[in-house]
Coordinates of C-alpha atoms and ligand atoms in Angstrom, one line a residue:
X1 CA 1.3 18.9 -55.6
X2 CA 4.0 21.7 -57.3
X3 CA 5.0 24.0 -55.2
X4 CA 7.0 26.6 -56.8
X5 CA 8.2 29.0 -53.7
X6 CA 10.0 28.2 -50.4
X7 CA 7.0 27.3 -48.2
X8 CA 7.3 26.8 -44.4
X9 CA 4.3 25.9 -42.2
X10 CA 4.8 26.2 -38.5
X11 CA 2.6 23.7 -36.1
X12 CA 1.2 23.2 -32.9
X13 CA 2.6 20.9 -30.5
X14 CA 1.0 18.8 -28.9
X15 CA -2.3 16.9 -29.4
X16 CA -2.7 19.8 -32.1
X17 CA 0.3 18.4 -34.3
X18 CA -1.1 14.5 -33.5
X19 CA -4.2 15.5 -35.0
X20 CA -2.8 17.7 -37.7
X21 CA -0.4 15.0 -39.2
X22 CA -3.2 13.1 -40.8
X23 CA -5.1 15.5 -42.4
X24 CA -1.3 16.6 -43.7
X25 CA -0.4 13.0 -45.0
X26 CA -3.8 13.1 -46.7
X27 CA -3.4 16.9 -48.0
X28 CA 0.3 14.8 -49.5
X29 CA 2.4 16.7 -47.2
X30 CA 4.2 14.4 -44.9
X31 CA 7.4 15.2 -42.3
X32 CA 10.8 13.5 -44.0
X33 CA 11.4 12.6 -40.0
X34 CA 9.0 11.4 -37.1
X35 CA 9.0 15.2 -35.4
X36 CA 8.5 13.2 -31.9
X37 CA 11.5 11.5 -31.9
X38 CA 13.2 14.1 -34.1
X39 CA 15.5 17.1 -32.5
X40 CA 15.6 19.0 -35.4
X41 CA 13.5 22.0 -35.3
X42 CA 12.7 22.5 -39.3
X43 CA 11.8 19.6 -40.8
X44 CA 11.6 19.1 -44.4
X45 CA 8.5 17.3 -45.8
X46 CA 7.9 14.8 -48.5
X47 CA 6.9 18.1 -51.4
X48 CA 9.8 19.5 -52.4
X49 CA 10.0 23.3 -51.4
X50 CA 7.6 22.5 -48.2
X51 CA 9.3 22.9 -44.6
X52 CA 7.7 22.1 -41.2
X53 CA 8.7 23.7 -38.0
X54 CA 6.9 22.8 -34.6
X55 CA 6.6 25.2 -31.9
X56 CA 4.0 26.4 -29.3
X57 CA 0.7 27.8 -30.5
X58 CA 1.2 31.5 -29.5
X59 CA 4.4 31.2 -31.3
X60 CA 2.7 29.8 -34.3
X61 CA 0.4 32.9 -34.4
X62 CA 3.7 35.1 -34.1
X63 CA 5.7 33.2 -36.8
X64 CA 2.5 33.4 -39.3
X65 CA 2.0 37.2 -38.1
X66 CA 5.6 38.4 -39.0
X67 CA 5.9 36.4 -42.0
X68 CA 8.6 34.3 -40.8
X69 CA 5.7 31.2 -41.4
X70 CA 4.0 31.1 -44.6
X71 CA 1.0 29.0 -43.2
X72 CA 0.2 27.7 -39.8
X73 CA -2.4 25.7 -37.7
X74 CA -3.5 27.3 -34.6
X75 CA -6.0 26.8 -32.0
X76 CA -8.9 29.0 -32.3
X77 CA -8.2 30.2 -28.7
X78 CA -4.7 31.2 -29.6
X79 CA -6.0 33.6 -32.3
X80 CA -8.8 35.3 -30.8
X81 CA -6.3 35.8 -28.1
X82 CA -3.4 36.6 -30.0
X83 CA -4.1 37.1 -34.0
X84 CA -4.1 40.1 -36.0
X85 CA -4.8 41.9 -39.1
X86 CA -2.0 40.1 -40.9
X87 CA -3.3 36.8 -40.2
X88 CA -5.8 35.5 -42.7
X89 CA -7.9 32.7 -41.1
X90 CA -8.0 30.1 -44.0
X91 CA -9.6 27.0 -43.0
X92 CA -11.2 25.5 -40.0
X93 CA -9.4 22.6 -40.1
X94 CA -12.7 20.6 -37.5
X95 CA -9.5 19.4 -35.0
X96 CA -8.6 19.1 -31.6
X97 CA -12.6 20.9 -31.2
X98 CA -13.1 22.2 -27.2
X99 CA -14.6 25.2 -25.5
X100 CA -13.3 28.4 -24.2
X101 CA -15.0 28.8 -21.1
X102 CA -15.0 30.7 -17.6
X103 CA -15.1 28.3 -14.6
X104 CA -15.4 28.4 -11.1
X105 CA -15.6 26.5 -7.6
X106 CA -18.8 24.4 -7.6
X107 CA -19.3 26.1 -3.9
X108 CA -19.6 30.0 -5.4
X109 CA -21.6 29.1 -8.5
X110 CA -22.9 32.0 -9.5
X111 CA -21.7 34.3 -6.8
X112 CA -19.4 36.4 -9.5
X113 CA -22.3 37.6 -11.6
X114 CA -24.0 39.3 -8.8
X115 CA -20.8 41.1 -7.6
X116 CA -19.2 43.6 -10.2
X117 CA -15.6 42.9 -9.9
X118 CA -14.0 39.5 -10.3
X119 CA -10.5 38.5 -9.8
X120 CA -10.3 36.0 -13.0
X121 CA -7.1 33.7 -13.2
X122 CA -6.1 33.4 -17.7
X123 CA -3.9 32.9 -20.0
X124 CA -6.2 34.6 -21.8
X125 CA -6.5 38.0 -20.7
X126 CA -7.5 39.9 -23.7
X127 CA -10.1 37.3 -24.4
X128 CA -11.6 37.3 -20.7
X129 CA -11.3 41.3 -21.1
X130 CA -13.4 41.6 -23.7
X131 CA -15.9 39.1 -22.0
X132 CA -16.2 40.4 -18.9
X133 CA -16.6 43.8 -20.2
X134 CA -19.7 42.6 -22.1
X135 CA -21.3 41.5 -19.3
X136 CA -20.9 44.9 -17.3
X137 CA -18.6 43.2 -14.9
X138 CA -14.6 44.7 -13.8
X139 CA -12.2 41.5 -13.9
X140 CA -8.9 41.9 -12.6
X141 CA -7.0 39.6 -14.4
X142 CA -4.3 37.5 -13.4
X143 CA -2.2 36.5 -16.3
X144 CA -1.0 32.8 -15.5
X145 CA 1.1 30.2 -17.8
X146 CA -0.6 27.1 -16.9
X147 CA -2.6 25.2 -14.2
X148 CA -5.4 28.0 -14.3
X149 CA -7.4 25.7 -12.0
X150 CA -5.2 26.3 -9.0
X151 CA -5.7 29.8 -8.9
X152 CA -9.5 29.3 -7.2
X153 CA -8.1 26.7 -4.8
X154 CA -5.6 28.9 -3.6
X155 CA -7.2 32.0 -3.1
X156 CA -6.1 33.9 -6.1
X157 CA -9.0 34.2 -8.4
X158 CA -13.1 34.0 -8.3
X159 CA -12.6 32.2 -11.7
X160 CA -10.4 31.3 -14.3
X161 CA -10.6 31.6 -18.3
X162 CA -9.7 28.4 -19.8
X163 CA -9.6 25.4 -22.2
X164 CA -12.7 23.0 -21.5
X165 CA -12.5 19.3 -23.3
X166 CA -14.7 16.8 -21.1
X167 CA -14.6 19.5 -17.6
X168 CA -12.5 16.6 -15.9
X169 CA -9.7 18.6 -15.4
X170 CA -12.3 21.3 -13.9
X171 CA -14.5 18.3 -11.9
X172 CA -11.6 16.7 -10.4
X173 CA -10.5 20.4 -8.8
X174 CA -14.1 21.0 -7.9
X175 CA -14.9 23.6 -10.0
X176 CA -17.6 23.5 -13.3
X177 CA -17.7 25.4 -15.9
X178 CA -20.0 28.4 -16.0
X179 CA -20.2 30.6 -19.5
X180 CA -19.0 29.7 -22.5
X181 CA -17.1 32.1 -24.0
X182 CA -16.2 30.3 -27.6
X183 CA -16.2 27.0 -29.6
X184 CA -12.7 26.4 -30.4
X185 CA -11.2 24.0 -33.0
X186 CA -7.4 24.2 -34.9
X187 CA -7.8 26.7 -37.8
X188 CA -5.4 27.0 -41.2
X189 CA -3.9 30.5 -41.1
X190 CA -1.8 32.7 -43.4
X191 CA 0.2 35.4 -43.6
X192 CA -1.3 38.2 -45.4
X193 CA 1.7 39.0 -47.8
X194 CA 2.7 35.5 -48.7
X195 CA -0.9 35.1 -49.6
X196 CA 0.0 37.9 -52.4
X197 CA 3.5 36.7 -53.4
X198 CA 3.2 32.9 -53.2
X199 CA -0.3 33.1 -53.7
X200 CA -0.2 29.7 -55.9
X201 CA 1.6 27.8 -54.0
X202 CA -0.2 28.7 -50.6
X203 CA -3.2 28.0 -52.7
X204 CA -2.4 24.4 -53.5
X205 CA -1.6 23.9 -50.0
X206 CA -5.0 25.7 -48.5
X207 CA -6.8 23.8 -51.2
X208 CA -5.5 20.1 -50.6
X209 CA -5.9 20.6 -46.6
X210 CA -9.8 22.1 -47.8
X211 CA -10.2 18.5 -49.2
X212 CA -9.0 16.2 -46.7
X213 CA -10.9 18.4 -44.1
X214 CA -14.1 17.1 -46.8
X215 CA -13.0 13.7 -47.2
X216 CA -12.5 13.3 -43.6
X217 CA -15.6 14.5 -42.7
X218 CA -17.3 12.5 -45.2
X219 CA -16.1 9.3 -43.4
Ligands
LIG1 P1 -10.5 18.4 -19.9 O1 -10.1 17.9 -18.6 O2 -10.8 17.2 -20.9 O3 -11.7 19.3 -19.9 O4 -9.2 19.1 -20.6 C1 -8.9 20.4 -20.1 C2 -7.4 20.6 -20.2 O5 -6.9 20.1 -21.4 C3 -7.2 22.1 -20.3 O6 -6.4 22.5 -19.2 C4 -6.6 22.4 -21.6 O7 -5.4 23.1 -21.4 C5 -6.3 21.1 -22.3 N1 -7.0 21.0 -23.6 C6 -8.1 20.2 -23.8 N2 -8.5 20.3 -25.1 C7 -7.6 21.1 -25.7 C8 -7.4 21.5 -27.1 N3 -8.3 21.1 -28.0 N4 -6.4 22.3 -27.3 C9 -5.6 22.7 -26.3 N5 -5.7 22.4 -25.1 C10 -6.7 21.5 -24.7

């Protein structure tokens, strides 16, 4: 692959980047350093001109958004929460696949939809916003950073807004999901302007992760 600008593409931690590394390698773009056991916070890959940098998916969005990150790969979550007009959505990249869901104690099933006002516990507030408002309902939200599933054991929400893999993370706090709100897997994004100035190198890169997303698929 030639790349002739400075590329960067920022990553998601976590079992994001674990899934993301192979379709990398077999796009040709591989970390120069194990980023688990590296401290270094830019790493430079194995095509020359290519730098990764590893950070929290909100924060992937934000580096992409600004500019500061050419390219990045985000949960689908993170951008409908969190994207914006000068993120171009490349690439569904078929990782790290889950559903954004609203769930609740197994007790109350149902019990939200009749009243109009629900106290919902999120991360994703604009996300539950807009889905609540759909539906005719008033959620007061409750913006929380993790653990969502405490929030109905506790007493501070109805329901919570969140990331559903298998539901045991939900089953073993007694709760099951209710609606789904979105299918979510790790999308290829890009910043608008460096689609314009760097537009072919960004298009190598878009067009060798296109094919390993086909090849792996085809497996
Ligand atoms: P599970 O118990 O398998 O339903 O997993 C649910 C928990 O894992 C949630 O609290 C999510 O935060 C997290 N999770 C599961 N899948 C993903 C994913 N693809 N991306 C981000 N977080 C996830």
């Amino acid at each position: 692959m030639i790349i002739q600008h400075d590329i960067t593409i920022a990553l998601t931690k976590g079992r994001i980047l674990k899934e993301t590394l192979p379709l990398l390698a077999s796009a040709g773009i591989e970390p120069q350093e194990d980023p688990d056991a590296s401290r270094k916070l830019i790493v430079k890959s194995t095509v020359p001109r290519v730098s990764l940098v590893i950070l929290r998916g909100s924060d992937v969005a934000t580096y992409v958004r600004n500019g500061a990150a050419d390219l990045g790969v985000a949960g689908k979550d993170v951008l409908l929460e969190a994207g914006g007009a000068e993120i171009y959505e490349a690439l569904d990249l078929k990782i790290a696949p889950c559903k954004l869901m609203t769930a609740g104690p197994n007790e109350s099933g149902g019990k939200c939809a009749s009243t109009r006002r629900v106290r919902v516990a999120t991360k994703f507030v604009n996300v539950a916003r807009a889905h609540y408002a759909a539906r005719g309902l008033h959620a007061d939200l409750i913006k929380l950073y993790g653990s969502m599933e405490l929030a109905p054991l506790m007493g501070l929400a109805d329901e919570i807004v969140d990331i559903v893999d298998t539901g045991k993370t939900l089953a073993e706090n007694g709760m099951a999901p209710r609606e789904l709100i979105a299918d979510i897997s790790s999308r290829l994004i890009v910043n608008k302007a460096s689609m314009r100035t760097r537009h072919r190198s960004v298009r190598a890169i878009v067009e060798a992760l296109a094919d390993a997303v086909t090849a792996k698929s085809s497996c």
